[in-house]
GROMACS .gro file of N, CA and C in nm:
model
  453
    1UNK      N    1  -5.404 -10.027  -1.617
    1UNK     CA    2  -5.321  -9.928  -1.553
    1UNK      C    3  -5.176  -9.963  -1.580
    2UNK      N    4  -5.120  -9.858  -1.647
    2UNK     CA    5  -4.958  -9.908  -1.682
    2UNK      C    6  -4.897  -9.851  -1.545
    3UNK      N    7  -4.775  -9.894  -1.486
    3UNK     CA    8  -4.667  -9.882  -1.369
    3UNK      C    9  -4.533  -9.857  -1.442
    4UNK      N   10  -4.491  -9.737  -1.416
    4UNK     CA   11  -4.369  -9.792  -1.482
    4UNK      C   12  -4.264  -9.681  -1.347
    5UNK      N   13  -4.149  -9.701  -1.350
    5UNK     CA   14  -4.045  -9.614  -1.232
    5UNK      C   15  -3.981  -9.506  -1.296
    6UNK      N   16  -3.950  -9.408  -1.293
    6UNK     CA   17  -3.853  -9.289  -1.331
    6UNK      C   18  -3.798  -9.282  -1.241
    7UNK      N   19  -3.678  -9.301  -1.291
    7UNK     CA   20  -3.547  -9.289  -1.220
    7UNK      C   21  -3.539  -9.174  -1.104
    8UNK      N   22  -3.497  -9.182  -1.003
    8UNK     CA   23  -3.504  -8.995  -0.914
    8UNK      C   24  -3.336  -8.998  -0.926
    9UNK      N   25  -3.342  -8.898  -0.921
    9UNK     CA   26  -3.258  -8.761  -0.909
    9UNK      C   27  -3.171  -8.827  -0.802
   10UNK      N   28  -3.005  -8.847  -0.825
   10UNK     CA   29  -2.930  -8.825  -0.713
   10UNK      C   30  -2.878  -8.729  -0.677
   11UNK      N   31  -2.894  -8.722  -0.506
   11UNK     CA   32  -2.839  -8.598  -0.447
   11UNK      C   33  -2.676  -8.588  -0.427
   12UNK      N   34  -2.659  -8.456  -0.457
   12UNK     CA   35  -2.511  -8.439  -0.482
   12UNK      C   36  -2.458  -8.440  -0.300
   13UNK      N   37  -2.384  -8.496  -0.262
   13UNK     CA   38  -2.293  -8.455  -0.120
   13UNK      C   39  -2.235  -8.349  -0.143
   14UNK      N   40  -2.251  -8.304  -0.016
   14UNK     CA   41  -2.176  -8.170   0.007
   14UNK      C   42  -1.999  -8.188  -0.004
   15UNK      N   43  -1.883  -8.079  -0.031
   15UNK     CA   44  -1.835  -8.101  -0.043
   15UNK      C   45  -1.722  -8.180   0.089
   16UNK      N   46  -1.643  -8.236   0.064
   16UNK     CA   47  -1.572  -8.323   0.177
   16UNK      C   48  -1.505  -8.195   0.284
   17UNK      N   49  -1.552  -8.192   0.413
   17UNK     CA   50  -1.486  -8.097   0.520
   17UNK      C   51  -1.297  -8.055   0.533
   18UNK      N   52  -1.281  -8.159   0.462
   18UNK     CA   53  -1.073  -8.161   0.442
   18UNK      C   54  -1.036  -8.257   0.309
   19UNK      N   55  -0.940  -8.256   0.332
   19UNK     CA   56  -0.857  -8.329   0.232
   19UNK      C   57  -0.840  -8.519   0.256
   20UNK      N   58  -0.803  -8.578   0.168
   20UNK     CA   59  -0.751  -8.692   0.143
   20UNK      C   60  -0.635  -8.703   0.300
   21UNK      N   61  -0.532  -8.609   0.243
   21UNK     CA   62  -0.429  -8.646   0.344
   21UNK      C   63  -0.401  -8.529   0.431
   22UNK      N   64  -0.333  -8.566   0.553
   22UNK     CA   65  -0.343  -8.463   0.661
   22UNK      C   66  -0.215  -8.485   0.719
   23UNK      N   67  -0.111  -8.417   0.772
   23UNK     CA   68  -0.020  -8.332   0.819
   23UNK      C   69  -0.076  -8.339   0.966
   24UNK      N   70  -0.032  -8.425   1.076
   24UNK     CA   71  -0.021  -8.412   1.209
   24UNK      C   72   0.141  -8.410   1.252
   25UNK      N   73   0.139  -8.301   1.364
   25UNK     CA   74   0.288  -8.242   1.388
   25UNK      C   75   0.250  -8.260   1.541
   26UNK      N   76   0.323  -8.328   1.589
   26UNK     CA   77   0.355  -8.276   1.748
   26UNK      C   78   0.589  -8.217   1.798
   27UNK      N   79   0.525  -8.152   1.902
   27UNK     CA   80   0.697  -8.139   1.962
   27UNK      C   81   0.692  -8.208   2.058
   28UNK      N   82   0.844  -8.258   2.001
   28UNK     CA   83   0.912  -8.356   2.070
   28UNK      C   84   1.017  -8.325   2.193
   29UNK      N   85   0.998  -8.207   2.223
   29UNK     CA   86   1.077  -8.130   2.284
   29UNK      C   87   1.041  -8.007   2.335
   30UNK      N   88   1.170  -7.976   2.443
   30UNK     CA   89   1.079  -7.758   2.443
   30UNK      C   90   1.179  -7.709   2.328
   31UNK      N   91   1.259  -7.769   2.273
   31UNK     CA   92   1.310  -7.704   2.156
   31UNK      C   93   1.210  -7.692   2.027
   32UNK      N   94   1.192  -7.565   1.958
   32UNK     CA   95   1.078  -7.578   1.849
   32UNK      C   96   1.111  -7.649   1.737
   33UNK      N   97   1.248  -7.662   1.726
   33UNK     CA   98   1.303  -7.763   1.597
   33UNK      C   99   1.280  -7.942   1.580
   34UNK      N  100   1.246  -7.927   1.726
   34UNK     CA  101   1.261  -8.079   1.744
   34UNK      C  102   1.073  -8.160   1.737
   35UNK      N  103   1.050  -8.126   1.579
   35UNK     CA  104   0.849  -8.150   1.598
   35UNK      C  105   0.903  -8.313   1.508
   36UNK      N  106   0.786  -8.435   1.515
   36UNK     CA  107   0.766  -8.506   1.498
   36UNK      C  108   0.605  -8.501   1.393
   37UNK      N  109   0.591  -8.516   1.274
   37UNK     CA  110   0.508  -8.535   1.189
   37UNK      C  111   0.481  -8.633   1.100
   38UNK      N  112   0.356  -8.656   1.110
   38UNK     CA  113   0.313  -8.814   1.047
   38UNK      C  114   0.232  -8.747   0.951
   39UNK      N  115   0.181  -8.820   0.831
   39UNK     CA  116   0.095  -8.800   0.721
   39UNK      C  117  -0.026  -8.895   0.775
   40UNK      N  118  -0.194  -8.869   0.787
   40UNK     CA  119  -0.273  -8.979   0.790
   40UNK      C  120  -0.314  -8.926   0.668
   41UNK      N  121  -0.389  -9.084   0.602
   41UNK     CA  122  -0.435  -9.063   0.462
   41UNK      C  123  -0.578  -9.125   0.448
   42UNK      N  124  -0.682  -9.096   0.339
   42UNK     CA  125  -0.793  -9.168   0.347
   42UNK      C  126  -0.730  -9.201   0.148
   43UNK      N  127  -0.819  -9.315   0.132
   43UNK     CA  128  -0.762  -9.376   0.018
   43UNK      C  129  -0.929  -9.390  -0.042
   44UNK      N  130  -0.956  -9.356  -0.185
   44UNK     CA  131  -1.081  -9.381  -0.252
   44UNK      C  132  -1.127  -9.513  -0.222
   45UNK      N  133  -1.237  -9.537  -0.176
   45UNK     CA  134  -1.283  -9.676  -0.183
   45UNK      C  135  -1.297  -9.747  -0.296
   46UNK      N  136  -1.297  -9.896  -0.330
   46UNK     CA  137  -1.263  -9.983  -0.440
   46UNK      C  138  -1.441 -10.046  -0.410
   47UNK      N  139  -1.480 -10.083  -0.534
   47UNK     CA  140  -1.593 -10.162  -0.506
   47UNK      C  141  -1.587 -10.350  -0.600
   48UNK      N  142  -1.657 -10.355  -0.522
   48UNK     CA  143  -1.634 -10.551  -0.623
   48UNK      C  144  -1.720 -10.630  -0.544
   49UNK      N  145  -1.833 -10.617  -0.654
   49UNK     CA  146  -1.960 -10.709  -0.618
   49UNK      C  147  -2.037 -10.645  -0.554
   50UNK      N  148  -2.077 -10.677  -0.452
   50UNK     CA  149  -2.141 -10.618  -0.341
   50UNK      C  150  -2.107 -10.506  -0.217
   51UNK      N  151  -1.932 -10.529  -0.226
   51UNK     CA  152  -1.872 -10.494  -0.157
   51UNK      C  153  -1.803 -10.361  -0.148
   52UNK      N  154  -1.798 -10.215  -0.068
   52UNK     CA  155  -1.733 -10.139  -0.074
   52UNK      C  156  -1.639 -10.167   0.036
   53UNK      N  157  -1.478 -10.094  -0.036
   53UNK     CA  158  -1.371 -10.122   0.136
   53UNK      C  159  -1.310 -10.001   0.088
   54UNK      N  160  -1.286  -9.970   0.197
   54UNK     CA  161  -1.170  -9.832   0.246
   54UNK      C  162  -1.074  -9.832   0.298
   55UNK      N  163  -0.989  -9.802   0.281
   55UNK     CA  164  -0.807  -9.777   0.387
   55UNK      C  165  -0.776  -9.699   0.353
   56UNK      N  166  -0.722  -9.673   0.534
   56UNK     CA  167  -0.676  -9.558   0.547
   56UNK      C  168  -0.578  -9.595   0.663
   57UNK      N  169  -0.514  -9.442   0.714
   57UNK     CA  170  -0.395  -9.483   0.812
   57UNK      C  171  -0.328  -9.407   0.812
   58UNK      N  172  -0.178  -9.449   0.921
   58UNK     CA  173  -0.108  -9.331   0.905
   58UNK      C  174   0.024  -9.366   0.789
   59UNK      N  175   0.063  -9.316   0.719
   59UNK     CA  176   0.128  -9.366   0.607
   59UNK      C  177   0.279  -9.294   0.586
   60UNK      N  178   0.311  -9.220   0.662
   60UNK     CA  179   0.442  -9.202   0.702
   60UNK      C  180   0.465  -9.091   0.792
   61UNK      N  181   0.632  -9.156   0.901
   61UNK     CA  182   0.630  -9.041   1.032
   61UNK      C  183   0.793  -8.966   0.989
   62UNK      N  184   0.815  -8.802   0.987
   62UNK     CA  185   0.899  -8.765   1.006
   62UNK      C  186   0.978  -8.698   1.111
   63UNK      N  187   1.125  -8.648   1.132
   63UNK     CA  188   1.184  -8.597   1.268
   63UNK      C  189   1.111  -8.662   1.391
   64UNK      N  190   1.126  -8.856   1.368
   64UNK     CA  191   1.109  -8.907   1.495
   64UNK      C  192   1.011  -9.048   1.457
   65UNK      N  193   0.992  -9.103   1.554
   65UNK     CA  194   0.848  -9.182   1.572
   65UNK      C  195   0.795  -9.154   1.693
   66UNK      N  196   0.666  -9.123   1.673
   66UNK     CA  197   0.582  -9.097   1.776
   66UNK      C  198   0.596  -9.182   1.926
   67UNK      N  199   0.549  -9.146   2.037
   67UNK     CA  200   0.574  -9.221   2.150
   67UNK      C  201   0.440  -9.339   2.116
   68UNK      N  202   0.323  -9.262   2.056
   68UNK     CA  203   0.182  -9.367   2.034
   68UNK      C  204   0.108  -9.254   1.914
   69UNK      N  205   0.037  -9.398   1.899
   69UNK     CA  206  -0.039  -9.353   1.727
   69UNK      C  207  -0.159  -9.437   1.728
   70UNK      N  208  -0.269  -9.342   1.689
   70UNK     CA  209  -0.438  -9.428   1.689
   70UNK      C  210  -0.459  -9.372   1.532
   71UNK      N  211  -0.506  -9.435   1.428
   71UNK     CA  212  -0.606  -9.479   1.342
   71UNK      C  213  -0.716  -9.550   1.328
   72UNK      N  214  -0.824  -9.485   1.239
   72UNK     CA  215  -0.919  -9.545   1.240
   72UNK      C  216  -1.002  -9.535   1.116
   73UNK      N  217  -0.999  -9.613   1.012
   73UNK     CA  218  -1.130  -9.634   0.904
   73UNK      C  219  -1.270  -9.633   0.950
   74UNK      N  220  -1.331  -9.559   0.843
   74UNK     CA  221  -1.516  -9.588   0.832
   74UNK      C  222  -1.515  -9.589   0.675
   75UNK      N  223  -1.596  -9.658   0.649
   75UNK     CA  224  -1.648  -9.608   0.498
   75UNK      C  225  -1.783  -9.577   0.489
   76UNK      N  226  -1.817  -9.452   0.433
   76UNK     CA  227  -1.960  -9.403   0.438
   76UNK      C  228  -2.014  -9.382   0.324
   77UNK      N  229  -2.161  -9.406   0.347
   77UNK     CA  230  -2.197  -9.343   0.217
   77UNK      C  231  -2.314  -9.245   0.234
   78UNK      N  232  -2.319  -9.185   0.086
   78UNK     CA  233  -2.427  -9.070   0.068
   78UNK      C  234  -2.568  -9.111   0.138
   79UNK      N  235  -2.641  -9.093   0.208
   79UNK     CA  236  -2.825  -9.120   0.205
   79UNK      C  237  -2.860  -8.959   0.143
   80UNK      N  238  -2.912  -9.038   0.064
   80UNK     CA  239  -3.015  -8.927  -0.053
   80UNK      C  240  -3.113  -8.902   0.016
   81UNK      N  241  -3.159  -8.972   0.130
   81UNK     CA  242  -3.297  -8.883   0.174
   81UNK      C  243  -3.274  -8.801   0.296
   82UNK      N  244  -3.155  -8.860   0.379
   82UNK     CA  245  -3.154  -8.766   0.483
   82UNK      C  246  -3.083  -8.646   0.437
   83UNK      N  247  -2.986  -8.699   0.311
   83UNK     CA  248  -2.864  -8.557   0.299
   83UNK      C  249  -2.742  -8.571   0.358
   84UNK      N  250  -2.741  -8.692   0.452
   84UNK     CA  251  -2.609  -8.656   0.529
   84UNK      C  252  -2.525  -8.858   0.514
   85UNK      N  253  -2.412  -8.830   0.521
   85UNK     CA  254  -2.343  -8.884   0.538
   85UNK      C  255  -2.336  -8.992   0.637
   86UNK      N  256  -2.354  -9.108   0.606
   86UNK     CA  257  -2.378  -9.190   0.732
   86UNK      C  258  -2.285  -9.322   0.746
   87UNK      N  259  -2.248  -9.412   0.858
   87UNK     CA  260  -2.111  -9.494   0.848
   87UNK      C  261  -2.182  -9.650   0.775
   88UNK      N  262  -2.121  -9.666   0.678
   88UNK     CA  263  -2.158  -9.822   0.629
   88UNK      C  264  -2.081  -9.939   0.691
   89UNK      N  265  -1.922  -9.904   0.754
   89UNK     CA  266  -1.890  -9.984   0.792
   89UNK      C  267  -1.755  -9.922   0.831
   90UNK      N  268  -1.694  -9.993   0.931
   90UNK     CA  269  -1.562  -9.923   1.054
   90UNK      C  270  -1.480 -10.006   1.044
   91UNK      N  271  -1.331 -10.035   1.096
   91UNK     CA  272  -1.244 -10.085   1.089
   91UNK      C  273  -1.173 -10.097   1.182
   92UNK      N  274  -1.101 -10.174   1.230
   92UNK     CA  275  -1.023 -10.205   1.357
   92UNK      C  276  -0.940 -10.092   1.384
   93UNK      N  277  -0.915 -10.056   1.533
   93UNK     CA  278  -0.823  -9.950   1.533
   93UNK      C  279  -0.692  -9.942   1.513
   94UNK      N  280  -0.644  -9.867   1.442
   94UNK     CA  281  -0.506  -9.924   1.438
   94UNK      C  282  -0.440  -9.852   1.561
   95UNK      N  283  -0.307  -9.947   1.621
   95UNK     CA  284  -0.208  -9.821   1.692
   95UNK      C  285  -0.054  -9.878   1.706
   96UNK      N  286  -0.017  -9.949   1.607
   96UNK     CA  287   0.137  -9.928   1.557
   96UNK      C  288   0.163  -9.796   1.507
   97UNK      N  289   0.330  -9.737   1.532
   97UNK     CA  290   0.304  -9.614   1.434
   97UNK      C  291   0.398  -9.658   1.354
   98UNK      N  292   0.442  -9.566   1.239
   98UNK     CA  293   0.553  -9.603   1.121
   98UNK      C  294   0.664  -9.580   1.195
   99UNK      N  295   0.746  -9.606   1.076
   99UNK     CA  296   0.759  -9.686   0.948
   99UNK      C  297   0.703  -9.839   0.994
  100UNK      N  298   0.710  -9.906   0.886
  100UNK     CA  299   0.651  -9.874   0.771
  100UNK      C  300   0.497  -9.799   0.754
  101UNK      N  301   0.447  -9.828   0.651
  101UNK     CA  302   0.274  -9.758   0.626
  101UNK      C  303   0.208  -9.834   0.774
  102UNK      N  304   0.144  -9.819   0.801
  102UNK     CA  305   0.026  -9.828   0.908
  102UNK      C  306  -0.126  -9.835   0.860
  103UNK      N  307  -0.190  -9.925   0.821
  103UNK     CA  308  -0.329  -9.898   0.771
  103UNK      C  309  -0.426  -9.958   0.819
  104UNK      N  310  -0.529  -9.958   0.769
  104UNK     CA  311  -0.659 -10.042   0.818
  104UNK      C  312  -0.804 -10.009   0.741
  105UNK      N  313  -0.899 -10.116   0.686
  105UNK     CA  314  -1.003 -10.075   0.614
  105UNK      C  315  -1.080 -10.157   0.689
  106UNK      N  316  -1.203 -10.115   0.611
  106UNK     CA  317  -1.349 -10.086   0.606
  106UNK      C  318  -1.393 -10.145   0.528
  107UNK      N  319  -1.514 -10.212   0.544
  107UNK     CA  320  -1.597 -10.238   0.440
  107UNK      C  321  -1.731 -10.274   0.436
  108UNK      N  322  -1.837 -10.247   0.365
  108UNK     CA  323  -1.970 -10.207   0.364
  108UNK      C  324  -2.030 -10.331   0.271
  109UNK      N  325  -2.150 -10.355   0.273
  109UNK     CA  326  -2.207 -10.467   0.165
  109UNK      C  327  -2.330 -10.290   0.116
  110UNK      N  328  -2.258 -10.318  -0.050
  110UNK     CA  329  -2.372 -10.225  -0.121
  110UNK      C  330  -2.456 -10.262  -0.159
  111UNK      N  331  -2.618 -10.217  -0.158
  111UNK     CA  332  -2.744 -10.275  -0.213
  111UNK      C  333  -2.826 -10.164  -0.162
  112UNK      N  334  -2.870 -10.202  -0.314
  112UNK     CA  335  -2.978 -10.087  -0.337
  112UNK      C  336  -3.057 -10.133  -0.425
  113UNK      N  337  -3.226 -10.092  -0.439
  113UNK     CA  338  -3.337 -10.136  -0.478
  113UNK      C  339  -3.312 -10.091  -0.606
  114UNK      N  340  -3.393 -10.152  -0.688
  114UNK     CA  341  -3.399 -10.136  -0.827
  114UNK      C  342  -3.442 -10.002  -0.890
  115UNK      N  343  -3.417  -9.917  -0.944
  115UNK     CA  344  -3.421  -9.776  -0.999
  115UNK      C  345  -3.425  -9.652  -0.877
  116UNK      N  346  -3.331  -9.678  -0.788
  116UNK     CA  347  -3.221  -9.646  -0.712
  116UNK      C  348  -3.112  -9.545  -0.790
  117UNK      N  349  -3.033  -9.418  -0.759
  117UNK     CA  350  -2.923  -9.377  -0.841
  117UNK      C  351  -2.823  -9.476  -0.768
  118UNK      N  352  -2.711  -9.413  -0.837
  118UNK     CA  353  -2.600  -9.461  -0.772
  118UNK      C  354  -2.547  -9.425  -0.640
  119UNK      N  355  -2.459  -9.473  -0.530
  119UNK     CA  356  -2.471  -9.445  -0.400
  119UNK      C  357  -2.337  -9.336  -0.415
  120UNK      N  358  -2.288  -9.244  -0.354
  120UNK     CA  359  -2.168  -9.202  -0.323
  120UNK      C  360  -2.084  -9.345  -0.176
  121UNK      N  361  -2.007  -9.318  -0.225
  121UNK     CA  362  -1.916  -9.375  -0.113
  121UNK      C  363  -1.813  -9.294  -0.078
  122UNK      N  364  -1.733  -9.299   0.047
  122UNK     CA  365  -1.606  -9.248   0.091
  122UNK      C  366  -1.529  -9.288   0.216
  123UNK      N  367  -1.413  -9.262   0.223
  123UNK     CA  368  -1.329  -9.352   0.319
  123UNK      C  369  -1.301  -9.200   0.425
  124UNK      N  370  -1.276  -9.224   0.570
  124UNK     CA  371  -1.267  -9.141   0.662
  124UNK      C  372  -1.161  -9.192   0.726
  125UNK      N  373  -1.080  -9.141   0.759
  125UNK     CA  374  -1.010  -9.158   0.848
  125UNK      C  375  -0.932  -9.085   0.951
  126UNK      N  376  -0.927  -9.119   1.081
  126UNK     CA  377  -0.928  -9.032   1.193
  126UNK      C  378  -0.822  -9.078   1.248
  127UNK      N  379  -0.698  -8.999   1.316
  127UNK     CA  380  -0.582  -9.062   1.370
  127UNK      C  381  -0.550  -8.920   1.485
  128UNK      N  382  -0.489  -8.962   1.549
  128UNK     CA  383  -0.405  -8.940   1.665
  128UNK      C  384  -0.237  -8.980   1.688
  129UNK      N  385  -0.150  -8.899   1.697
  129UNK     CA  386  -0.023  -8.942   1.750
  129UNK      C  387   0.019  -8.808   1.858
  130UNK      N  388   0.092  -8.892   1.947
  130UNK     CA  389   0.147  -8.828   2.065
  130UNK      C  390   0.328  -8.867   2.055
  131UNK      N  391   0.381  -8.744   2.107
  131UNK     CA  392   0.507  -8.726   2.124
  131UNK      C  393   0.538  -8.776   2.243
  132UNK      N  394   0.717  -8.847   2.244
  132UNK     CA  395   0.771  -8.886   2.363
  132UNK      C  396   0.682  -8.776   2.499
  133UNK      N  397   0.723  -8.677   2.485
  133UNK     CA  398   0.680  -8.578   2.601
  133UNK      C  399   0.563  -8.552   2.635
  134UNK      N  400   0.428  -8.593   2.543
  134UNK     CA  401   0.332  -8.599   2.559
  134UNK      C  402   0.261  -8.497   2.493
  135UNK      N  403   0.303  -8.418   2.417
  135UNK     CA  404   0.182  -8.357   2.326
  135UNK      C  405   0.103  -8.422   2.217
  136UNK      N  406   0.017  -8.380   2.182
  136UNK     CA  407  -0.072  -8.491   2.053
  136UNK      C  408  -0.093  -8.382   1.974
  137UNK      N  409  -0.173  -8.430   1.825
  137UNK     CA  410  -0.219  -8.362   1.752
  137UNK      C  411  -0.335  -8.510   1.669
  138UNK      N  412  -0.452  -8.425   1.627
  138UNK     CA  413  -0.555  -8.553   1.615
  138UNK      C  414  -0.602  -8.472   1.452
  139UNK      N  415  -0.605  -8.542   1.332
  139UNK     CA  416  -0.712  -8.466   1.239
  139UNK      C  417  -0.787  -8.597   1.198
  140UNK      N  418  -0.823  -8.573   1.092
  140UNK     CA  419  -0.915  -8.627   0.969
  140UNK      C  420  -0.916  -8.617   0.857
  141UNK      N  421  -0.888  -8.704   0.765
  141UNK     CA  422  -0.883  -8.737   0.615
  141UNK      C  423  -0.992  -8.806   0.599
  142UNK      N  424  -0.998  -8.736   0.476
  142UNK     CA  425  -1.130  -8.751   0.376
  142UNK      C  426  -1.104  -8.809   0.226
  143UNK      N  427  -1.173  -8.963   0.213
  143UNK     CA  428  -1.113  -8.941   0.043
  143UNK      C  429  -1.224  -8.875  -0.061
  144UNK      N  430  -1.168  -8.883  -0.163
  144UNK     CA  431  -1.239  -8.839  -0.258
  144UNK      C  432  -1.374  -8.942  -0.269
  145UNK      N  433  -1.502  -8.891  -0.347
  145UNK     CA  434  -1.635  -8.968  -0.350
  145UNK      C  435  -1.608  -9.055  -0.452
  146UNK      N  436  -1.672  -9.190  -0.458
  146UNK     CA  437  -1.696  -9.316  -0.563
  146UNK      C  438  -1.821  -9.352  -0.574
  147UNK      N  439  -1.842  -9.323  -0.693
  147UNK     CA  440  -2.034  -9.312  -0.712
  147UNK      C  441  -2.041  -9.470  -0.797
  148UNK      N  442  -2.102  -9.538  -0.690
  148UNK     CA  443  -2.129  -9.710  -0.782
  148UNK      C  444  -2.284  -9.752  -0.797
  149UNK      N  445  -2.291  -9.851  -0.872
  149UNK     CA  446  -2.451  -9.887  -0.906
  149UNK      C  447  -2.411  -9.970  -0.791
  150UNK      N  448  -2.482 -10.013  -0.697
  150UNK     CA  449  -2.504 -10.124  -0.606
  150UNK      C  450  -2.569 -10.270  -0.631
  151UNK      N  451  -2.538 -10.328  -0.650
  151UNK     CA  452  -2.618 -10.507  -0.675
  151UNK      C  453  -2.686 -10.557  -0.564
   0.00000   0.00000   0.00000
């Protein structure tokens, strides 16, 4: 009886719900001129060895610095059998705000069985900043996918 494996089919991820980088605005004031806006960013994950890492953060604040600022890394990857997106590994929260950059990563140990595709990976990142006066604004950055063989 010969055994031999054929490769399966990797499943494509759906496409990412937003962008890389995100535009949070709060007012700093009851004047409408006076808004405070930070950039949060998700950054492609890097792989080496075994290892996937992600950073992300908030990476610059304009018209002001926030009164408070939350960030937060995950790095996820594809599961081909469920379909969905699941967390490989999280990152300390951040809550300095800028200047300077503000960041924080993630990182996952990759492994995968032998005639396995390659995994998708991606970096998430979720932030929050609030104005002196107390309004907030919260999104999510998404980086782009990194498809690696896993060891």
């Amino acid at each position: 009886m010969l055994a031999f494996s054929v490769p399966t089919a990797q499943a494509v991820p759906p496409p990412n719900p937003g962008p890389p980088k995100v535009t949070l605005s709060v007012d700093d004031s009851p004047s409408p001129d006076a808004v405070i806006t930070c950039t949060l960013y998700a950054s492609k994950p890097n792989h080496s060895g075994s290892k996937v890492t992600g950073t992300g953060g908030i990476s610059s604040c304009a018209g002001g610095t926030p009164a408070s600022c939350n960030s937060e890394v995950d790095v996820e990857f594809y599961n081909n059998y469920s379909n969905q997106w699941m967390t490989g590994g999280s990152g300390p929260r951040q809550t300095k705000c800028p200047p300077p950059l503000r960041s924080s990563s993630a990182s996952a140990t990759c492994t995968n069985k032998p005639g396995d595709p390659n995994t998708g990976w991606r970096t998430v990142t979720v932030g929050t900043i609030v104005s002196p006066n107390g309004s907030h604004d919260s999104g999510t950055a998404y980086s782009s996918v990194l498809y690696v063989p896993c060891v």
